PDB file of C-alpha atoms and ligand atoms in Angstrom:
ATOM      1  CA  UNK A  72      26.596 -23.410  12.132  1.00 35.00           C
ATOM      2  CA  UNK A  73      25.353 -25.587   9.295  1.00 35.00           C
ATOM      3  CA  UNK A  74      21.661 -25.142   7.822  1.00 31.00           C
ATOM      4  CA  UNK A  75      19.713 -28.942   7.836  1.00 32.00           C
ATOM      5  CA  UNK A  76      16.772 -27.584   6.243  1.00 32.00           C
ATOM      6  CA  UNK A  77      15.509 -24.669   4.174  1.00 32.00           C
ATOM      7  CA  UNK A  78      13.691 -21.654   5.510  1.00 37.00           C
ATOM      8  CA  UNK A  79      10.451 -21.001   3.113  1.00 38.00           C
ATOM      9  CA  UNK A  80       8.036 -22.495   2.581  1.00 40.00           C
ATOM     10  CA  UNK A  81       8.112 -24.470   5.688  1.00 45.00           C
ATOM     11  CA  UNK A  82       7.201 -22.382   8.446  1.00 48.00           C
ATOM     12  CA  UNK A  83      10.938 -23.536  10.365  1.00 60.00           C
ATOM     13  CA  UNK A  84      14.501 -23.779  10.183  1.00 57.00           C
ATOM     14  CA  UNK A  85      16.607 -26.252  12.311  1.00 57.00           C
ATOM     15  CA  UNK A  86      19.999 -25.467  12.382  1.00 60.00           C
ATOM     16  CA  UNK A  87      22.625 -27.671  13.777  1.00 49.00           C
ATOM     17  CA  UNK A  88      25.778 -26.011  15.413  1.00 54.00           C
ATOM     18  CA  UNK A  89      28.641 -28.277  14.989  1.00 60.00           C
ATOM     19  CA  UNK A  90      29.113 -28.497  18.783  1.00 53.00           C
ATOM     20  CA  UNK A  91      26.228 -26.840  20.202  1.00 64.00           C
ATOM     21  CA  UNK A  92      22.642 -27.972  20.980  1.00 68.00           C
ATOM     22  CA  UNK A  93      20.363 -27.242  17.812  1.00 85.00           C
ATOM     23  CA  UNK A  94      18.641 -23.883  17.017  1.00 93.00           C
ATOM     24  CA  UNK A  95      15.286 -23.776  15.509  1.00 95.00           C
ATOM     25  CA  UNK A  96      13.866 -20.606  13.654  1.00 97.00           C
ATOM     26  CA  UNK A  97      10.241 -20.559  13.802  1.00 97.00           C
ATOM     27  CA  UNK A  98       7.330 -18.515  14.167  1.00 97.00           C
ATOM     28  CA  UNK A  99       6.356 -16.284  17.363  1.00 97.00           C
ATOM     29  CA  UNK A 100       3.694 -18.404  19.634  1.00 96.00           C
ATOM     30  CA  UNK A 101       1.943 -16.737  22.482  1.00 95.00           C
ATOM     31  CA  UNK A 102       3.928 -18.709  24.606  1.00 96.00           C
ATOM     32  CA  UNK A 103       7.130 -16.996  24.089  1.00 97.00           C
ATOM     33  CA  UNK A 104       5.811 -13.987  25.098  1.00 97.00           C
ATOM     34  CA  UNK A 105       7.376 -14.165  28.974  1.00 96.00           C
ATOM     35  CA  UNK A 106      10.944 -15.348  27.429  1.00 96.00           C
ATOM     36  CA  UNK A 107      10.606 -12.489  24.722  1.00 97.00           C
ATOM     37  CA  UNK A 108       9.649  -9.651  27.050  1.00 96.00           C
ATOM     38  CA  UNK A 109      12.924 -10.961  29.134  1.00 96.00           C
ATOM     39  CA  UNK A 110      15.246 -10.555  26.061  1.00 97.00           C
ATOM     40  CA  UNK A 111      13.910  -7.213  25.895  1.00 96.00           C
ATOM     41  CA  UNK A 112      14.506  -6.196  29.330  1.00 95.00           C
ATOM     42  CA  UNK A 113      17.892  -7.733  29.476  1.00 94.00           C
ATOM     43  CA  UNK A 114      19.258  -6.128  26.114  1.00 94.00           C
ATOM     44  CA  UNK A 115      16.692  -3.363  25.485  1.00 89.00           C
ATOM     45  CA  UNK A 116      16.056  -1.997  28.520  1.00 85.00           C
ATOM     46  CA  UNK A 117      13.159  -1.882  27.828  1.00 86.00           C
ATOM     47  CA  UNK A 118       9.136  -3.035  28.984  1.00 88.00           C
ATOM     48  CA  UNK A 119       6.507  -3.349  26.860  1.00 92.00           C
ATOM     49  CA  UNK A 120       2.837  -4.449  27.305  1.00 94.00           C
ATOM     50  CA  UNK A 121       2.660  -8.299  26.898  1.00 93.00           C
ATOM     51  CA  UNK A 122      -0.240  -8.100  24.633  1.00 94.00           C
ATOM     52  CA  UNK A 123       2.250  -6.238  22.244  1.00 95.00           C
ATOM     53  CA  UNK A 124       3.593  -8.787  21.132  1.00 95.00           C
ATOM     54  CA  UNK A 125       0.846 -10.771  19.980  1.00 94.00           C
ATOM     55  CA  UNK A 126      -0.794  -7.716  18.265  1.00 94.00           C
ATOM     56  CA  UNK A 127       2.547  -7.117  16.299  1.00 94.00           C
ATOM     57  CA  UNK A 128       2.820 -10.350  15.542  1.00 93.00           C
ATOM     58  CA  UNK A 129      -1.058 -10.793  13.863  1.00 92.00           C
ATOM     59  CA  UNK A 130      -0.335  -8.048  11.600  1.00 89.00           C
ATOM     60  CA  UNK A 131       2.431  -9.910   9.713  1.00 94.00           C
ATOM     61  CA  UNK A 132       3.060 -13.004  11.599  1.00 95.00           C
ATOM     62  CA  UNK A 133       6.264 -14.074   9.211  1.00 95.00           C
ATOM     63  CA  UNK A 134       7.759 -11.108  10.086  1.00 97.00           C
ATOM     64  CA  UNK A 135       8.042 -12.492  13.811  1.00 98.00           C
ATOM     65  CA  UNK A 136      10.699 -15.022  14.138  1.00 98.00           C
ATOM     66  CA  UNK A 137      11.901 -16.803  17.140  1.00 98.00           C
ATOM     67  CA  UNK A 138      15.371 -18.648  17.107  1.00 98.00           C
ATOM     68  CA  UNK A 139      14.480 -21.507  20.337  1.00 97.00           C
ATOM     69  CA  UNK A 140      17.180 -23.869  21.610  1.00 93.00           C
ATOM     70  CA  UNK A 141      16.388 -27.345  23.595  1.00 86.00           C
ATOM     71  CA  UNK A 142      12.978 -27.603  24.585  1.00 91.00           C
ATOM     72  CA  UNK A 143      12.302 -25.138  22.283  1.00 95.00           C
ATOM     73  CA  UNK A 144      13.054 -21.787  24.864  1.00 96.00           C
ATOM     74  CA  UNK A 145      13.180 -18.623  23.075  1.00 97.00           C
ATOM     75  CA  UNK A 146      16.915 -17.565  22.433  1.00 97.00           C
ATOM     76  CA  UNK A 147      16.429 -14.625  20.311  1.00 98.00           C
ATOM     77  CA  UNK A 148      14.338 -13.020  17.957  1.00 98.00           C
ATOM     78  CA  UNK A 149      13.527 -10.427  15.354  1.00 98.00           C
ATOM     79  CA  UNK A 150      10.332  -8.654  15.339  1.00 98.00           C
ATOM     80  CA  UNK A 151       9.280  -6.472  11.543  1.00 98.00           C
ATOM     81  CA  UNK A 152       6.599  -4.688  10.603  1.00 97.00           C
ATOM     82  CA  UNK A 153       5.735  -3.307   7.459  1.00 96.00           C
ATOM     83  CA  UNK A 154       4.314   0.148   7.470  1.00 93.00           C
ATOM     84  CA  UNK A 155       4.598   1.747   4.464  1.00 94.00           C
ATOM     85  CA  UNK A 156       3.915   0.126   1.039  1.00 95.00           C
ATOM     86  CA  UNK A 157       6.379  -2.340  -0.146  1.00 96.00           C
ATOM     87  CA  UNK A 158       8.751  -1.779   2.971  1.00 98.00           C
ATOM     88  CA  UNK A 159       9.945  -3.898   6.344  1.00 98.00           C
ATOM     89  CA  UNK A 160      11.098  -1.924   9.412  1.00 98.00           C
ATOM     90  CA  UNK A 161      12.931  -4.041  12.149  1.00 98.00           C
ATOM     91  CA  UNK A 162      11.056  -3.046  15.255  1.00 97.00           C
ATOM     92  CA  UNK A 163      13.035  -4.973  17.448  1.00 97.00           C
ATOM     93  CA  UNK A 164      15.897  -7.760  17.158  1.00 98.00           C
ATOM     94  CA  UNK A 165      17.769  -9.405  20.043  1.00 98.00           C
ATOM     95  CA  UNK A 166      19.838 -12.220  21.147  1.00 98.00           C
ATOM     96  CA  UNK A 167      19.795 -13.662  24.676  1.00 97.00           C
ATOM     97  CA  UNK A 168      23.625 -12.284  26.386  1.00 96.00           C
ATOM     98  CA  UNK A 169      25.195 -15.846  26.435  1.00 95.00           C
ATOM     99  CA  UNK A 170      24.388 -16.916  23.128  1.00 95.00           C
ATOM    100  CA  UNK A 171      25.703 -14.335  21.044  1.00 97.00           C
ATOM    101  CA  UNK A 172      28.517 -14.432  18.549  1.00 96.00           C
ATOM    102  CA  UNK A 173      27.614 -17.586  17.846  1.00 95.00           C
ATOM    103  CA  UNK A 174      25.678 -17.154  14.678  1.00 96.00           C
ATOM    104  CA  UNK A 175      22.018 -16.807  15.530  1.00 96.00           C
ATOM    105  CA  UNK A 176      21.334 -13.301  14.965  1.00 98.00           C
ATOM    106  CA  UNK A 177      22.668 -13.726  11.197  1.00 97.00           C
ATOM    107  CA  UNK A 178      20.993 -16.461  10.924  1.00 96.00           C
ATOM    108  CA  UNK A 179      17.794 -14.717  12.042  1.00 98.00           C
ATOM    109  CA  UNK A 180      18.158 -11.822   9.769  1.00 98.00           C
ATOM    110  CA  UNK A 181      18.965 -13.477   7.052  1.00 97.00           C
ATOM    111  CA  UNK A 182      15.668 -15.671   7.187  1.00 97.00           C
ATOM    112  CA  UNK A 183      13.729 -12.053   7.886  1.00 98.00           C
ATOM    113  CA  UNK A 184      15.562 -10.774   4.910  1.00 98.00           C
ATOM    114  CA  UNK A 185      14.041 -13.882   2.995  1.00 97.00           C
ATOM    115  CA  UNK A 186      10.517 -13.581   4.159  1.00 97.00           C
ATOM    116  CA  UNK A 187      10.994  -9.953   2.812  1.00 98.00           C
ATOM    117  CA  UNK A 188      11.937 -11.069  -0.203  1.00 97.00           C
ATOM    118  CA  UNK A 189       8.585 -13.337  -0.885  1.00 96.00           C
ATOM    119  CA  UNK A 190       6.832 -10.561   0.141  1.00 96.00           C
ATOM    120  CA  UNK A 191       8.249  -8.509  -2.539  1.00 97.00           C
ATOM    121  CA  UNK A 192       9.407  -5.630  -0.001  1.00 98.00           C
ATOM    122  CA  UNK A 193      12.125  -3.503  -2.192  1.00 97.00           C
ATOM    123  CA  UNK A 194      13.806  -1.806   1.194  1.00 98.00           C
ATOM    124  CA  UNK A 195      14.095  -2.816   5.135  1.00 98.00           C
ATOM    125  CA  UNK A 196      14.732   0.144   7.494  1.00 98.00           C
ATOM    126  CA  UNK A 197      15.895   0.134  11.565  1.00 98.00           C
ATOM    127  CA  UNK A 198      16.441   2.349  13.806  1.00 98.00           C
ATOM    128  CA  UNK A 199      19.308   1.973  16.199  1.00 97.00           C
ATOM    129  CA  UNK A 200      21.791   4.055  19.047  1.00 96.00           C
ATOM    130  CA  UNK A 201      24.269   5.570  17.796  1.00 98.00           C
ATOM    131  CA  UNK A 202      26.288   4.131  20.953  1.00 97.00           C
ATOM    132  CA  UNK A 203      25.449   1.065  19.676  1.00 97.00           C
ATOM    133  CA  UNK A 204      28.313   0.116  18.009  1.00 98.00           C
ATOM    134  CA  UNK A 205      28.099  -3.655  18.251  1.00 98.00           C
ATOM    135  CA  UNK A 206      24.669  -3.691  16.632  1.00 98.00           C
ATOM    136  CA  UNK A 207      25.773  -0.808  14.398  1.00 98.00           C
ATOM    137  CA  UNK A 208      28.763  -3.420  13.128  1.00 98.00           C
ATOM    138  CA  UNK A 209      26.389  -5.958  12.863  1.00 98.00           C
ATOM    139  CA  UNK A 210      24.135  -4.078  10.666  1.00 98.00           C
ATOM    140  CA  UNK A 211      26.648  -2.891   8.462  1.00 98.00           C
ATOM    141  CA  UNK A 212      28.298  -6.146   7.813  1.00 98.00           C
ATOM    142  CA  UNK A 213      24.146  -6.610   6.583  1.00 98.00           C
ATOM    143  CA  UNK A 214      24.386  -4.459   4.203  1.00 98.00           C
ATOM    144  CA  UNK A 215      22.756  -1.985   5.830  1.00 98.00           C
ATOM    145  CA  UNK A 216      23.803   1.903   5.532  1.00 98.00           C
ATOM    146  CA  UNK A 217      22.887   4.964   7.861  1.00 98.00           C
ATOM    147  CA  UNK A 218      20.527   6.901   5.889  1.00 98.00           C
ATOM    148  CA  UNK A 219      19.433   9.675   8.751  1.00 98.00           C
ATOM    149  CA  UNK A 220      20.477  10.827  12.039  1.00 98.00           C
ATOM    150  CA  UNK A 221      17.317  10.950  14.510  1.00 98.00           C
ATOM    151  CA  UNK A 222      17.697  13.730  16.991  1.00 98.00           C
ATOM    152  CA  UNK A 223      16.977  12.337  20.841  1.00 97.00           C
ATOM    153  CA  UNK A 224      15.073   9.749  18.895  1.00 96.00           C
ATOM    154  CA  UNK A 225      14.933   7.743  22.322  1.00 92.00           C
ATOM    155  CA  UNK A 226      13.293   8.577  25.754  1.00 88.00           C
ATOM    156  CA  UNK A 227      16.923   9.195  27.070  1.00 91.00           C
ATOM    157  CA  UNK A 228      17.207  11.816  24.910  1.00 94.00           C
ATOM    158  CA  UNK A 229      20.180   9.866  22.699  1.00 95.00           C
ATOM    159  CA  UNK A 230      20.308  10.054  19.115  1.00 97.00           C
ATOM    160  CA  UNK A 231      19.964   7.282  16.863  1.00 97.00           C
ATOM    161  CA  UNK A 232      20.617   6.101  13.316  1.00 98.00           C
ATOM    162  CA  UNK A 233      18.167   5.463  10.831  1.00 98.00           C
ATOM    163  CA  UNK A 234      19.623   2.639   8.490  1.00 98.00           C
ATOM    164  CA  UNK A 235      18.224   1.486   5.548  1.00 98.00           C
ATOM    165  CA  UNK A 236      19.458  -1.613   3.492  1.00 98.00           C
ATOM    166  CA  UNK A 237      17.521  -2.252  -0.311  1.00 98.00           C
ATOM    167  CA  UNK A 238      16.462  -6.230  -1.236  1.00 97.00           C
ATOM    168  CA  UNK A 239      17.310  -7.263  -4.904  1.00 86.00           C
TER     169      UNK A 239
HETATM  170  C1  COA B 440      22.766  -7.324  17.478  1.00 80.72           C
HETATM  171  C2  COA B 440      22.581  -8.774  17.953  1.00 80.72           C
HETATM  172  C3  COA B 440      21.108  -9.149  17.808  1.00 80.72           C
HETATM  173  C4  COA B 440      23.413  -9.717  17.069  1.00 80.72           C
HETATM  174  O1  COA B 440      23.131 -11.064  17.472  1.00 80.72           O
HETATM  175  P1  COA B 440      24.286 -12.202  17.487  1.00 80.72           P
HETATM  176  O2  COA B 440      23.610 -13.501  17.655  1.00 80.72           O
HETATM  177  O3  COA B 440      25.342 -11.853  18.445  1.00 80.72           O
HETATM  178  O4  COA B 440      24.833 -12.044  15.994  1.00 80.72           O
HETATM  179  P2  COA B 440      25.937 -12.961  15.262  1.00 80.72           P
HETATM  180  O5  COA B 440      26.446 -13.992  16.202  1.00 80.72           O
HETATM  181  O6  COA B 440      25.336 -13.426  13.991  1.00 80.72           O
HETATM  182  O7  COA B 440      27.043 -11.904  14.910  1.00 80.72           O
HETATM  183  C5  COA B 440      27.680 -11.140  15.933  1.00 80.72           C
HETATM  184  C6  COA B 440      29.169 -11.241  15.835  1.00 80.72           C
HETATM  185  O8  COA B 440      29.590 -12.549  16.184  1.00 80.72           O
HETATM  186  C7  COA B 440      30.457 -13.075  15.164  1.00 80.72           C
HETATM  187  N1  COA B 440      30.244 -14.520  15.123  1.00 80.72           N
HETATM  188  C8  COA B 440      29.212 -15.165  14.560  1.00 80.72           C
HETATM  189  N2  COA B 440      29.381 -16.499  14.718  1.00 80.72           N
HETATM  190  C9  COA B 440      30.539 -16.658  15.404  1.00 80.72           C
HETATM  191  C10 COA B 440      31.242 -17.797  15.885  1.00 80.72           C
HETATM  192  N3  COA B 440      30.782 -19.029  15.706  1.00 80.72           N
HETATM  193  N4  COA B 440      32.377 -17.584  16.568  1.00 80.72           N
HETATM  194  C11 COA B 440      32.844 -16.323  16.779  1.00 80.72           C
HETATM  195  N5  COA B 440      32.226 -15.213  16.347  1.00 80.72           N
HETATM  196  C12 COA B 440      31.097 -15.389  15.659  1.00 80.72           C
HETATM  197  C13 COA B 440      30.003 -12.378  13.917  1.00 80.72           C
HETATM  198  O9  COA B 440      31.014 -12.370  12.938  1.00 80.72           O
HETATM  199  C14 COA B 440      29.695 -11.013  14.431  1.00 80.72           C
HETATM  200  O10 COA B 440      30.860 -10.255  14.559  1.00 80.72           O
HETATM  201  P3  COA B 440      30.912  -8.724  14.073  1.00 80.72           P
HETATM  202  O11 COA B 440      29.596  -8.094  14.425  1.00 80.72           O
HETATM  203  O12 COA B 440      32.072  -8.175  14.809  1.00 80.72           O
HETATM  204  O13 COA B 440      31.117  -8.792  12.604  1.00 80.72           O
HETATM  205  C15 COA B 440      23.073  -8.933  19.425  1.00 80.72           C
HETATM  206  O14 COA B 440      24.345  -8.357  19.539  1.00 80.72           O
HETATM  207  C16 COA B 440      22.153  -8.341  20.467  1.00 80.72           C
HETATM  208  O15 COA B 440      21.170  -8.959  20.884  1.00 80.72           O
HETATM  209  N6  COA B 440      22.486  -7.125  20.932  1.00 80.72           N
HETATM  210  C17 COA B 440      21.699  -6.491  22.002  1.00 80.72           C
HETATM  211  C18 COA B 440      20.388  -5.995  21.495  1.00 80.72           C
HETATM  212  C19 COA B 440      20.571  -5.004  20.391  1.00 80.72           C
HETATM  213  O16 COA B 440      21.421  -4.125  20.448  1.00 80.72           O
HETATM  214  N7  COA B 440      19.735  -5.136  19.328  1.00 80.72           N
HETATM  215  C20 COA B 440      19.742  -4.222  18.229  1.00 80.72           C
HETATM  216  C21 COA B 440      18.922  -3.048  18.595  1.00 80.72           C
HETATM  217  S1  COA B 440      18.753  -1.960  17.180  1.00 80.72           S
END
């Protein structure tokens, strides 16, 4: 994937795949909120309120960013919030099934891990399965190390890793 324009200040990124339509990073719009709450069922199991996502995304809207294909569909994203002073925690980050591997999640954290950065945040933390070892991978090839083990952290009752990466 190849980068035709820069990520701040501008509010987006258009990135061209050599072979592939383009992918835009951009901020979360009310809009997205039914393709959103889809990625999140599909590779989070998981449903959330619908107003959620616009309530998360008022408290620190460039922490909300949306990687949209052709007519500008929702793809991915990664939602952060910042809850304690100075620090980012990914509250959720995921790609649509059929468009992974193909770049967009890096490219999505690394324009998170930007917006961090002009914010002045010194640390960004996650919380992930410990089964999952594809997001685990991904993660660590971030820069990101496991910093606690969270006892039937999830309503399943599985454990999960707390990772923690630190911005120059
Ligand atoms: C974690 C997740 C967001 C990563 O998104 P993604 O778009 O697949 O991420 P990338 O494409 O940047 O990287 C994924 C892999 O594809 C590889 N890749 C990237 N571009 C590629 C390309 N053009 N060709 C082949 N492989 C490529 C990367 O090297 C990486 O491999 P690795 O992890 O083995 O090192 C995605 O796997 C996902 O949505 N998972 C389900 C939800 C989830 O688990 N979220 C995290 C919860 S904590």
């Amino acid at each position: 994937m190849r980068c035709i324009a820069d990520t701040a200040p501008g509010p987006t990124v258009s990135v061209l795949p050599d072979s592939r339509p383009p992918v835009t990073l951009r901020g979360f719009l009310p809009s997205d909120v039914p393709f959103v709450a889809s990625i999140v069922a599909e590779a989070l199991k998981e449903h959330y309120d619908p107003s959620l996502y616009g309530s998360l995304s008022h408290e620190w809207p460039d922490g909300f960013l949306v990687a949209a294909e052709s007519h500008d569909v929702p793809t991915g994203f990664l939602l952060g919030v910042s809850q304690v002073e100075r620090e980012a925690r990914i509250l959720m980050f995921a790609v649509e099934r059929h468009q992974r591997a193909q770049g967009i999640g890096a490219l999505l954290m690394a324009a998170f891990l930007d917006r961090c950065r002009v914010r002045s945040f010194h640390r960004v933390t996650l919380e992930v399965r410990v089964s999952n070892a594809t997001a685990i991978r991904f993660y660590t090839r971030n820069q990101f190390s496991v910093v606690d083990l969270l006892r039937a952290y999830y309503s399943d009752g599985e454990n999960g890793y707390q990772m923690a990466r630190e911005l120059p």
